[in-house]
Coordinates of C-alpha atoms in Angstrom, one line a residue:
Chain A
X1 CA 0.3 -0.5 0.1
X2 CA 1.2 3.6 -0.8
X3 CA 2.2 5.7 2.1
X4 CA 1.1 9.0 2.7
X5 CA 3.6 10.0 4.9
X6 CA 6.8 10.1 2.1
X7 CA 4.6 11.7 -0.8
X8 CA 5.0 15.4 0.6
X9 CA 7.5 17.1 -1.5
X10 CA 8.2 20.8 0.0
X11 CA 11.3 22.4 0.5
X12 CA 10.2 21.7 4.1
X13 CA 10.5 17.7 3.5
X14 CA 14.4 18.1 3.3
X15 CA 14.5 19.0 7.1
X16 CA 13.3 15.3 8.1
X17 CA 16.2 14.0 5.6
X18 CA 18.3 11.2 7.7
X19 CA 21.4 14.4 8.6
X20 CA 24.2 11.6 9.1
X21 CA 27.4 10.9 7.3
X22 CA 26.2 9.0 4.2
X23 CA 29.7 8.5 2.1
X24 CA 33.8 7.8 3.6
X25 CA 36.8 9.9 2.6
X26 CA 37.7 9.2 -1.2
X27 CA 41.2 9.0 -2.4
X28 CA 41.5 11.3 -4.9
X29 CA 45.1 11.9 -6.6
X30 CA 45.2 14.5 -9.0
X31 CA 48.9 14.3 -11.6
X32 CA 49.7 17.6 -14.0
X33 CA 51.3 16.2 -16.8
X34 CA 53.0 18.5 -18.3
X35 CA 55.2 21.9 -16.7
X36 CA 52.2 24.5 -16.5
X37 CA 49.9 22.4 -15.2
X38 CA 52.4 20.9 -12.9
X39 CA 52.3 25.3 -11.8
X40 CA 48.7 24.8 -11.5
X41 CA 48.8 21.9 -9.5
X42 CA 51.0 23.5 -7.2
X43 CA 49.1 25.8 -6.4
X44 CA 46.1 23.7 -6.0
X45 CA 47.7 22.1 -3.3
X46 CA 47.9 24.9 -0.8
X47 CA 43.9 24.8 -0.2
X48 CA 42.3 23.1 1.8
X49 CA 41.3 19.5 0.8
X50 CA 40.0 15.9 2.1
X51 CA 42.9 14.2 1.2
X52 CA 43.2 14.7 -2.3
X53 CA 47.3 14.4 -3.2
X54 CA 48.8 16.1 -5.7
X55 CA 51.5 15.2 -8.6
X56 CA 54.0 16.1 -11.4
X57 CA 54.8 13.7 -13.5
X58 CA 56.9 15.5 -15.4
X59 CA 59.9 14.5 -14.9
X60 CA 58.6 11.0 -16.7
X61 CA 59.9 9.3 -19.7
X62 CA 57.3 7.2 -20.7
X63 CA 58.1 4.4 -22.1
X64 CA 56.0 2.8 -25.4
X65 CA 53.2 0.3 -23.1
X66 CA 54.2 -3.0 -24.2
X67 CA 52.3 -6.2 -25.7
X68 CA 50.9 -7.9 -22.3
X69 CA 50.6 -6.1 -19.4
X70 CA 51.9 -3.0 -17.3
X71 CA 55.4 -2.4 -19.2
X72 CA 57.7 -0.9 -16.3
X73 CA 57.2 0.8 -13.1
X74 CA 57.3 4.6 -12.9
X75 CA 58.4 7.2 -11.4
X76 CA 55.4 9.4 -9.9
X77 CA 56.7 13.2 -8.2
X78 CA 55.1 14.7 -5.2
X79 CA 54.7 18.5 -4.5
X80 CA 57.6 18.3 -1.8
X81 CA 59.7 16.7 -5.2
X82 CA 60.6 13.0 -3.5
X83 CA 59.8 10.2 -6.8
X84 CA 56.7 8.1 -6.0
X85 CA 55.7 4.9 -7.5
X86 CA 53.0 5.2 -9.6
X87 CA 51.5 1.6 -9.2
X88 CA 51.6 2.2 -5.2
X89 CA 50.2 6.0 -5.5
X90 CA 47.1 4.1 -8.3
X91 CA 46.4 1.7 -6.3
X92 CA 45.0 3.2 -3.3
X93 CA 42.9 6.1 -5.4
X94 CA 39.2 6.0 -6.1
X95 CA 39.9 8.2 -9.2
X96 CA 43.0 9.8 -10.5
X97 CA 43.0 13.4 -12.1
X98 CA 45.2 14.3 -14.5
X99 CA 45.8 17.8 -16.0
X100 CA 47.3 19.3 -19.4
X101 CA 46.8 22.2 -21.2
X102 CA 46.3 21.5 -24.7
X103 CA 49.5 21.1 -27.3
X104 CA 52.1 20.4 -24.4
X105 CA 53.2 17.1 -23.7
X106 CA 50.9 14.6 -22.0
X107 CA 52.7 11.4 -23.3
X108 CA 52.9 10.1 -19.1
X109 CA 49.2 10.0 -19.2
X110 CA 50.0 6.3 -21.8
X111 CA 51.5 5.1 -18.1
X112 CA 49.7 6.1 -15.2
X113 CA 46.4 5.0 -17.9
X114 CA 48.1 2.1 -18.0
X115 CA 48.6 1.5 -13.8
X116 CA 45.0 2.9 -13.0
X117 CA 44.1 0.4 -15.9
X118 CA 45.5 -2.6 -13.9
X119 CA 44.6 -1.8 -10.9
X120 CA 41.5 -0.5 -12.2
X121 CA 40.6 2.5 -10.8
X122 CA 38.6 5.6 -12.6
X123 CA 40.6 7.8 -14.6
X124 CA 39.4 11.8 -15.1
X125 CA 41.6 13.5 -17.7
X126 CA 40.6 17.2 -18.1
X127 CA 42.8 19.3 -21.1
X128 CA 42.9 23.1 -20.2
X129 CA 41.8 24.8 -23.7
X130 CA 41.5 28.1 -24.4
X131 CA 39.8 29.9 -27.1
X132 CA 43.0 31.2 -29.2
X133 CA 43.8 27.0 -28.1
X134 CA 44.8 25.4 -32.2
X135 CA 43.3 22.8 -32.7
X136 CA 46.0 20.6 -33.8
X137 CA 47.2 20.5 -30.6
X138 CA 44.3 20.3 -28.9
X139 CA 43.7 16.8 -31.6
X140 CA 47.4 15.8 -30.1
X141 CA 46.6 16.5 -26.4
X142 CA 43.2 14.1 -27.2
X143 CA 45.6 12.0 -29.2
X144 CA 47.7 11.4 -26.4
X145 CA 44.7 11.3 -23.5
X146 CA 41.2 9.3 -25.1
X147 CA 42.7 6.0 -24.7
X148 CA 43.7 6.4 -21.0
X149 CA 40.7 8.2 -19.5
X150 CA 37.5 7.5 -19.4
X151 CA 35.8 10.7 -18.9
X152 CA 37.7 13.9 -20.2
X153 CA 36.8 17.7 -20.4
X154 CA 38.3 20.4 -22.0
X155 CA 37.4 23.4 -20.2
X156 CA 38.6 26.9 -21.3
X157 CA 39.4 28.1 -17.8
X158 CA 42.1 26.7 -15.5
X159 CA 38.9 28.0 -12.2
X160 CA 37.3 24.6 -13.7
X161 CA 39.7 22.1 -11.4
X162 CA 39.2 24.1 -8.2
X163 CA 35.6 23.6 -8.9
X164 CA 35.9 19.9 -10.0
X165 CA 37.9 18.9 -7.4
X166 CA 34.7 20.3 -4.9
X167 CA 32.4 18.1 -6.8
X168 CA 34.2 15.2 -6.8
X169 CA 34.7 16.0 -2.8
X170 CA 38.2 15.8 -2.8
Chain B
X1 CA 28.7 18.1 -3.9
X2 CA 28.0 21.9 -4.6
X3 CA 28.3 24.1 -0.9
X4 CA 25.1 25.5 0.9
X5 CA 25.4 29.2 -0.3
X6 CA 26.4 28.5 -4.0
X7 CA 22.9 25.6 -4.1
X8 CA 20.7 28.6 -2.7
X9 CA 22.8 30.9 -5.4
X10 CA 21.4 28.6 -8.8
X11 CA 18.5 28.0 -7.1
X12 CA 16.4 30.4 -6.2
X13 CA 15.8 32.3 -9.2
X14 CA 12.6 35.0 -7.9
X15 CA 12.7 38.8 -7.8
X16 CA 16.0 40.5 -6.3
X17 CA 18.0 37.3 -6.7
X18 CA 20.7 37.0 -8.3
X19 CA 20.3 34.0 -10.4
X20 CA 16.5 35.2 -11.2
X21 CA 18.3 38.3 -12.6
X22 CA 20.0 35.4 -15.3
X23 CA 16.8 34.1 -16.0
X24 CA 15.3 37.8 -16.3
X25 CA 17.6 38.1 -19.1
X26 CA 16.1 35.8 -21.5
X27 CA 12.8 35.0 -23.6
X28 CA 11.0 32.8 -21.3
X29 CA 8.9 30.9 -22.6
X30 CA 5.4 31.7 -20.4
X31 CA 2.3 29.5 -22.8
X32 CA 1.7 27.0 -25.6
X33 CA -0.4 29.6 -27.6
X34 CA -3.1 27.6 -28.0
X35 CA -3.6 28.4 -24.5
X36 CA -4.7 32.1 -25.9
X37 CA -6.6 30.8 -29.1
X38 CA -8.6 33.4 -29.8
X39 CA -8.8 37.8 -29.6
X40 CA -11.2 38.4 -25.9
X41 CA -10.6 34.2 -25.0
X42 CA -10.5 33.6 -21.0
X43 CA -7.5 34.5 -19.0
X44 CA -4.8 32.4 -18.5
X45 CA -2.9 32.9 -14.6
X46 CA 0.9 32.2 -15.1
X47 CA 3.4 31.8 -12.7
X48 CA 6.8 32.5 -13.9
X49 CA 9.8 33.3 -11.4
X50 CA 7.8 33.5 -8.8
X51 CA 6.0 35.5 -10.0
X52 CA 2.2 35.5 -10.2
X53 CA 0.7 37.0 -13.5
X54 CA -1.9 36.3 -15.4
X55 CA -1.7 36.2 -19.4
X56 CA -4.5 37.4 -22.1
X57 CA -5.2 38.2 -25.8
X58 CA -7.5 41.2 -25.8
X59 CA -9.9 42.5 -28.6
X60 CA -6.9 43.3 -31.0
X61 CA -5.1 39.5 -31.0
X62 CA -3.2 42.1 -28.5
X63 CA -1.2 39.8 -26.0
X64 CA -0.4 41.0 -22.5
X65 CA 0.7 39.3 -19.9
X66 CA 0.4 41.5 -16.4
X67 CA 0.7 41.5 -12.2
X68 CA -2.5 39.0 -11.9
X69 CA -3.7 41.3 -9.0
X70 CA -6.2 43.8 -9.9
X71 CA -4.4 47.5 -8.1
X72 CA -8.1 48.1 -6.3
X73 CA -8.4 45.3 -3.9
X74 CA -5.9 42.4 -5.3
X75 CA -8.5 40.8 -6.3
X76 CA -7.0 37.6 -8.9
X77 CA -7.7 39.3 -12.5
X78 CA -7.9 35.8 -13.9
X79 CA -12.0 36.3 -12.4
X80 CA -11.7 39.4 -15.1
X81 CA -14.3 39.7 -18.4
X82 CA -11.6 39.8 -21.6
X83 CA -13.4 42.2 -23.4
X84 CA -12.9 46.1 -25.5
X85 CA -9.5 46.3 -25.7
X86 CA -8.9 45.5 -22.0
X87 CA -9.0 42.6 -18.8
X88 CA -11.6 44.1 -16.8
X89 CA -11.8 42.7 -12.8
X90 CA -15.1 41.4 -12.4
X91 CA -15.3 43.1 -8.5
X92 CA -15.5 47.0 -8.8
X93 CA -15.7 46.8 -12.6
X94 CA -11.2 48.8 -13.3
X95 CA -9.8 47.8 -16.3
X96 CA -6.6 46.9 -17.7
X97 CA -4.6 47.3 -21.3
X98 CA -1.9 44.4 -22.4
X99 CA 0.8 46.7 -20.7
X100 CA -1.3 47.4 -17.1
X101 CA -2.3 50.4 -17.4
X102 CA -5.4 50.7 -16.1
X103 CA -7.9 52.2 -18.5
X104 CA -11.2 52.8 -17.0
X105 CA -12.2 53.0 -12.9
X106 CA -15.9 53.3 -12.9
X107 CA -16.1 54.9 -10.4
X108 CA -14.0 57.9 -10.3
X109 CA -14.8 60.8 -12.9
X110 CA -13.3 60.2 -16.6
X111 CA -11.6 64.2 -16.7
X112 CA -10.3 63.1 -13.2
X113 CA -7.4 61.0 -14.8
X114 CA -7.3 58.6 -11.7
X115 CA -6.9 55.9 -14.3
X116 CA -4.1 57.2 -15.4
X117 CA -2.8 57.0 -12.0
X118 CA -2.4 53.0 -11.5
X119 CA -0.3 51.0 -13.4
X120 CA 0.1 46.9 -12.7
X121 CA 3.6 46.1 -13.6
X122 CA 4.0 44.0 -17.5
X123 CA 6.2 42.0 -19.8
X124 CA 6.5 42.0 -23.1
X125 CA 4.8 38.9 -24.6
X126 CA 5.4 37.6 -27.7
X127 CA 4.6 34.6 -29.8
X128 CA 7.1 32.0 -32.1
X129 CA 6.8 28.8 -33.5
X130 CA 3.6 27.9 -30.8
X131 CA 4.7 28.9 -28.0
X132 CA 4.0 33.0 -26.1
X133 CA 7.9 34.0 -24.8
X134 CA 7.9 36.7 -22.4
X135 CA 10.7 38.7 -21.0
X136 CA 10.6 39.9 -17.4
X137 CA 14.3 41.9 -17.1
X138 CA 15.2 45.7 -18.7
X139 CA 13.6 47.1 -21.1
X140 CA 16.6 48.8 -22.1
X141 CA 18.3 45.0 -22.2
X142 CA 16.0 43.2 -24.0
X143 CA 17.2 40.7 -26.6
X144 CA 16.3 40.2 -30.3
X145 CA 13.8 37.4 -30.6
X146 CA 14.4 33.9 -30.0
X147 CA 15.4 32.4 -33.0
X148 CA 15.7 28.9 -31.4
X149 CA 15.3 26.4 -34.6
X150 CA 12.6 24.9 -33.5
X151 CA 11.3 27.6 -33.2
X152 CA 11.6 29.0 -37.1
X153 CA 10.5 25.7 -38.8
X154 CA 7.0 25.6 -40.5
X155 CA 4.3 25.1 -37.8
X156 CA 3.8 21.1 -39.8
X157 CA 7.5 20.4 -38.2
X158 CA 7.3 20.7 -35.1
X159 CA 5.5 19.6 -31.7
X160 CA 5.3 21.2 -27.7
X161 CA 3.8 21.1 -25.3
X162 CA 4.6 20.8 -21.3
X163 CA 4.4 19.7 -18.2
X164 CA 4.4 20.7 -14.5
X165 CA 7.0 19.2 -12.8
X166 CA 7.3 19.3 -9.3
X167 CA 10.6 20.1 -8.2
X168 CA 13.7 23.0 -9.1
X169 CA 14.4 23.5 -12.0
X170 CA 17.8 23.1 -11.4
X171 CA 17.9 19.5 -10.7
X172 CA 15.5 18.3 -13.4
X173 CA 18.0 21.0 -16.0
X174 CA 20.6 18.4 -14.1
X175 CA 18.3 15.6 -16.3
X176 CA 19.4 17.1 -19.6
X177 CA 22.7 17.5 -19.4
X178 CA 23.2 13.4 -17.6
X179 CA 24.2 11.1 -21.1
X180 CA 24.9 8.7 -18.2
X181 CA 21.3 7.9 -16.5
X182 CA 20.1 7.0 -20.3
X183 CA 22.2 3.5 -20.1
X184 CA 20.1 3.1 -17.3
X185 CA 16.4 4.3 -16.4
X186 CA 16.0 4.6 -20.4
X187 CA 16.7 1.6 -22.0
X188 CA 13.4 -0.3 -22.5
X189 CA 12.3 2.7 -24.8
X190 CA 14.5 2.3 -27.1
X191 CA 13.3 -0.4 -28.2
X192 CA 9.9 0.0 -28.0
X193 CA 9.0 3.5 -28.1
X194 CA 7.5 4.5 -31.9
X195 CA 9.7 8.2 -31.3
X196 CA 12.7 6.2 -31.1
X197 CA 13.0 3.0 -32.0
X198 CA 14.3 1.9 -34.9
X199 CA 17.8 3.6 -35.6
X200 CA 21.4 2.0 -36.0
X201 CA 22.1 3.8 -32.8
X202 CA 20.0 2.5 -30.9
X203 CA 22.5 -0.7 -30.8
X204 CA 25.9 1.3 -30.4
X205 CA 24.0 2.6 -26.8
X206 CA 22.3 -1.1 -25.6
X207 CA 25.1 -2.6 -26.9
X208 CA 27.8 -0.4 -24.6
X209 CA 25.9 0.6 -21.6
X210 CA 29.8 2.4 -20.2
X211 CA 30.8 4.8 -23.0
X212 CA 33.0 7.4 -22.0
X213 CA 32.0 11.5 -21.8
X214 CA 34.0 14.3 -23.1
X215 CA 32.5 17.9 -21.8
X216 CA 33.2 20.4 -23.7
X217 CA 32.9 24.4 -23.6
X218 CA 31.2 26.1 -26.2
X219 CA 30.0 29.7 -26.7
X220 CA 26.2 29.5 -24.9
X221 CA 26.9 26.5 -22.7
X222 CA 28.1 23.5 -22.8
X223 CA 28.6 20.5 -25.7
X224 CA 28.4 16.8 -23.6
X225 CA 29.6 13.6 -25.9
X226 CA 29.1 10.7 -25.3
X227 CA 31.0 8.4 -27.1
X228 CA 31.0 4.3 -28.4
X229 CA 33.6 2.5 -30.2
X230 CA 32.2 1.1 -33.5
X231 CA 33.6 -0.4 -36.1
X232 CA 37.4 0.0 -37.4
X233 CA 38.5 2.2 -33.9
X234 CA 35.7 4.7 -34.8
X235 CA 33.7 6.2 -32.2
X236 CA 30.3 6.5 -32.1
X237 CA 29.1 10.1 -30.6
X238 CA 26.2 11.3 -29.1
X239 CA 26.6 14.8 -28.3
X240 CA 23.8 16.8 -26.6
X241 CA 23.8 20.6 -26.6
X242 CA 23.3 22.9 -23.4
X243 CA 22.5 26.5 -24.0
X244 CA 22.4 28.9 -20.6
X245 CA 20.0 29.0 -18.7
X246 CA 17.9 26.3 -19.3
X247 CA 18.3 25.3 -22.6
X248 CA 19.2 21.2 -23.3
X249 CA 18.7 19.2 -26.5
X250 CA 18.6 15.3 -27.0
X251 CA 20.7 13.7 -30.0
X252 CA 19.0 12.7 -32.9
X253 CA 17.9 8.8 -33.8
X254 CA 17.7 8.0 -37.1
X255 CA 15.0 9.4 -39.4
X256 CA 13.4 10.8 -35.8
X257 CA 12.5 14.1 -34.9
X258 CA 14.5 16.1 -32.8
X259 CA 13.6 15.9 -29.0
X260 CA 14.7 18.9 -26.7
X261 CA 13.3 21.2 -23.4
X262 CA 13.6 23.8 -21.6
X263 CA 13.2 23.9 -17.9
X264 CA 11.7 27.5 -16.3
X265 CA 11.4 28.1 -13.2
X266 CA 7.8 29.2 -11.8
X267 CA 8.7 29.2 -8.5
X268 CA 11.9 27.5 -6.1
X269 CA 9.8 24.7 -5.8
X270 CA 8.2 24.2 -9.2
X271 CA 8.9 24.0 -12.5
X272 CA 7.5 23.9 -16.5
X273 CA 9.2 21.0 -17.7
X274 CA 9.2 22.4 -21.6
X275 CA 9.4 19.7 -24.3
X276 CA 10.0 19.9 -27.6
X277 CA 9.9 17.7 -31.2
X278 CA 11.4 19.1 -35.0
X279 CA 12.4 18.0 -38.1
X280 CA 14.1 20.2 -39.9
X281 CA 13.1 19.0 -43.3
X282 CA 10.3 17.1 -43.4
X283 CA 6.4 17.5 -41.8
X284 CA 5.7 15.0 -38.6
X285 CA 3.4 12.3 -39.3
X286 CA 0.4 12.6 -38.3
X287 CA 1.5 8.9 -36.6
X288 CA 4.4 10.6 -34.8
X289 CA 1.7 14.1 -33.7
X290 CA -0.4 10.8 -32.4
X291 CA 2.1 9.0 -30.4
X292 CA 3.8 12.7 -29.1
X293 CA -0.5 13.8 -27.5
X294 CA -0.4 10.0 -26.7
X295 CA 3.0 11.2 -24.3
X296 CA 5.5 8.8 -26.0
X297 CA 9.3 10.1 -25.9
X298 CA 9.7 13.4 -24.2
X299 CA 6.4 14.0 -23.7
X300 CA 3.3 12.8 -21.2
X301 CA -0.5 12.9 -21.0
X302 CA -2.2 14.5 -18.8
X303 CA -4.2 15.1 -15.5
X304 CA -7.3 16.2 -17.6
X305 CA -8.0 20.5 -17.4
X306 CA -4.5 21.0 -17.0
X307 CA -0.6 20.4 -17.2
X308 CA -0.3 18.3 -14.0
X309 CA 1.1 14.7 -15.9
X310 CA -1.1 12.1 -15.4
X311 CA 1.4 10.0 -13.5
X312 CA 1.9 11.9 -10.8
X313 CA 3.8 11.7 -7.1
X314 CA 0.0 11.5 -5.9
X315 CA -0.4 7.7 -7.8
X316 CA 3.4 7.0 -7.3
X317 CA 3.4 7.8 -11.1
X318 CA 1.4 4.7 -11.6
X319 CA 4.6 2.3 -10.9
X320 CA 4.6 -0.9 -12.2
X321 CA 6.4 -3.2 -10.6
X322 CA 5.9 -6.1 -13.2
X323 CA 6.8 -4.1 -15.8
X324 CA 10.4 -3.3 -13.9
X325 CA 11.2 -6.8 -13.4
X326 CA 10.4 -8.0 -16.4
X327 CA 13.1 -5.5 -17.8
X328 CA 10.5 -3.3 -19.7
X329 CA 11.2 -0.4 -17.4
X330 CA 13.9 -0.5 -15.8
X331 CA 12.3 2.0 -12.9
X332 CA 8.9 1.3 -13.5
X333 CA 7.1 4.1 -14.3
X334 CA 6.6 4.1 -17.8
X335 CA 7.8 7.2 -20.0
X336 CA 10.5 9.0 -20.5
X337 CA 9.7 12.2 -19.3
X338 CA 8.1 10.6 -16.3
X339 CA 11.2 8.4 -16.1
X340 CA 12.8 11.5 -15.2
X341 CA 10.4 13.5 -13.3
X342 CA 10.1 10.6 -11.2
X343 CA 13.4 10.6 -9.9
X344 CA 14.1 14.2 -10.0
X345 CA 10.8 15.0 -7.8
X346 CA 11.3 11.9 -5.7
X347 CA 15.2 14.3 -4.3
X348 CA 12.8 16.8 -2.7
X349 CA 12.1 19.9 -3.8
X350 CA 15.5 21.6 -4.0
X351 CA 17.7 18.6 -3.3
X352 CA 20.0 18.6 -0.3
X353 CA 23.7 18.9 -3.1
X354 CA 25.7 19.2 0.1
X355 CA 24.6 15.4 -0.1
X356 CA 25.5 14.8 -3.0
X357 CA 28.9 11.8 -3.8
X358 CA 29.5 12.8 -7.3
X359 CA 31.4 10.7 -9.8
X360 CA 33.9 11.6 -13.0
X361 CA 31.4 11.1 -15.3
X362 CA 29.2 13.6 -13.2
X363 CA 30.8 16.3 -15.5
X364 CA 28.4 17.9 -17.1
X365 CA 26.1 18.4 -14.5
X366 CA 29.6 19.4 -12.9
X367 CA 30.7 21.9 -15.5
X368 CA 26.8 23.1 -16.2
X369 CA 26.9 25.1 -12.1
X370 CA 30.3 26.3 -12.8
X371 CA 29.6 28.3 -15.9
X372 CA 26.4 29.2 -14.9
X373 CA 28.3 30.3 -10.9
X374 CA 30.9 32.2 -13.2
X375 CA 27.9 33.8 -15.8
X376 CA 26.1 35.2 -12.0
X377 CA 29.1 36.6 -11.5
X378 CA 29.8 38.6 -14.6
X379 CA 26.6 39.3 -14.7
X380 CA 26.1 40.8 -11.5
X381 CA 29.9 42.3 -11.2
X382 CA 30.4 43.6 -14.6
X383 CA 27.3 43.2 -15.9
X384 CA 28.8 41.4 -19.0
X385 CA 25.2 40.1 -20.8
X386 CA 24.9 35.7 -20.6
X387 CA 26.1 33.3 -23.0
X388 CA 22.6 32.0 -25.3
X389 CA 21.1 35.9 -24.8
X390 CA 23.3 36.1 -28.9
X391 CA 20.7 34.7 -31.2
X392 CA 24.5 33.2 -32.4
X393 CA 24.3 31.1 -29.8
X394 CA 21.0 29.7 -30.3
X395 CA 21.5 27.9 -33.6
X396 CA 22.4 25.1 -33.1
X397 CA 21.7 20.8 -32.8
X398 CA 22.3 18.4 -31.4
X399 CA 23.7 15.5 -33.3
X400 CA 24.7 11.4 -33.3
X401 CA 27.9 10.5 -35.6
X402 CA 30.7 8.5 -36.1
X403 CA 33.9 9.7 -36.0
X404 CA 38.0 8.6 -36.3
X405 CA 39.0 7.9 -32.9
X406 CA 41.7 11.4 -32.8
X407 CA 39.1 14.2 -33.8
X408 CA 37.5 16.9 -31.5
X409 CA 33.7 16.6 -31.4
X410 CA 33.3 19.9 -31.5
X411 CA 35.3 20.1 -34.9
X412 CA 34.4 16.9 -36.0
X413 CA 31.0 18.4 -35.3
X414 CA 30.7 21.6 -36.7
X415 CA 29.0 21.7 -38.6
X416 CA 26.8 19.3 -37.7
X417 CA 26.0 20.8 -34.1
X418 CA 24.6 24.1 -36.2
X419 CA 21.7 24.8 -37.6
X420 CA 22.2 24.8 -41.1
X421 CA 18.0 25.6 -42.7
X422 CA 17.0 22.6 -45.5
X423 CA 19.6 20.1 -44.0
X424 CA 18.4 17.0 -42.0
X425 CA 20.0 17.4 -38.5
X426 CA 23.6 14.3 -38.8
X427 CA 21.8 11.2 -36.9
X428 CA 22.7 7.2 -36.5

């Protein structure tokens, strides 16, 4: 039988919603793929987050993926410059967010993407492409990112990165 | 999640609010033309952006949209007599023209000029494409007339309906850009709805329930692309445009008509979901029109006498648990429109977005909120005209097409995403 008590949908009804936490803190790893993105990520890292961790992949020499499994252990750098193992960092993540500037070298995406694929971790890539970004530059970035990003955003302004991370409870 | 102050900013659209100012920058769908079918027909009550208004069509065919309540004693002018170029209050006979100007106060000597001192708030109301559009912003900023393609094609190529949705506009609109729910909630309709079935693209949809999404900014708002791998390493793209503040368009299927929506706030707890179907190059068939009138696709059947859906929260949306169990519908609710509306209304009148747990595939929603907030800030602080006011932003199409793997769809689908008179939509 339908219950009359649950049909009301006025704004006041919100007051009867259970207020307990409905999720645990999420582990978000944010990785800058190029030097310009690294500068943005460094700025973002200084803000307050719910456990988000920030890295750069600018020192990586990404090898070509090899057939038959993960190519090799690679290294990330945290913002203090310490080397971090990609596989270890990715293994504990709920989502990995890769940040790239259109037209810059996003080659590290393959190594990170392969590690995420190995560990079944969700990947999101965010490409900053200003209004003056050429189609060729964007196309080159997409060619590197599409095979490895399960969600891809092409944004015009860097402010979006922070809004997205807040929305994801990073 | 969204901070509470941002949720308030985006969901409150009454007079004096920032989001209300945004909405007051545009021509908004207010009534179907058929609601005022002839000169001196009965007036119609309209609530829009938390303002109660009354619309009428005078003896000369002019449309008026004025404050609902008589300036004398506050009587609703919906009870008024629409006659001899004005709407006359039945209480003491005060009469108003389509601009809200009082033109007769029978108790006062005409020579006194008293009537000229009385004027109700009014807004321009114009007809275009089977819709009466209202502009509620400052007169000096009144934009050019709307140029949405569905409103510019010949009448026989178009069908427009509207339905009441008992929720805030934003959660309704967010459903329109949330492409990731289609393969789940609406999967039963792809094969059964007469306005969907038979398209080759449907097989692509059903074969891959986990598409990869790409969100791209556009001059008027966003494109949300969903891609699925198909033959020869190519991608099948379904691209949904969102134009600020609340226009969305569903990618086409085969040679079916194209569907789209406006999500218009009535007040902060109710909105009107406007749904249109059109084909740019051919007349809709009798069978298509009949299906739309019967509530198929994005349309609904009504409680007689109004625009409240026949399936509504008071009858649990006529949920059919047997159909749900058998897989004929995924949620048990029938029809695409009410499948969406039932779930969106279940969130509560204004969903508490501080408790959301958004995931990566929600980036279309996240980006739309980001753009709305950025636009409102620029408009309020710097008086910048918001995207979507320029009619060039309104000349968009949705598209479904196959592209090579490394092509940015904004480029590969550039023509397909633009209005091209006389050219059929890009569809698979």
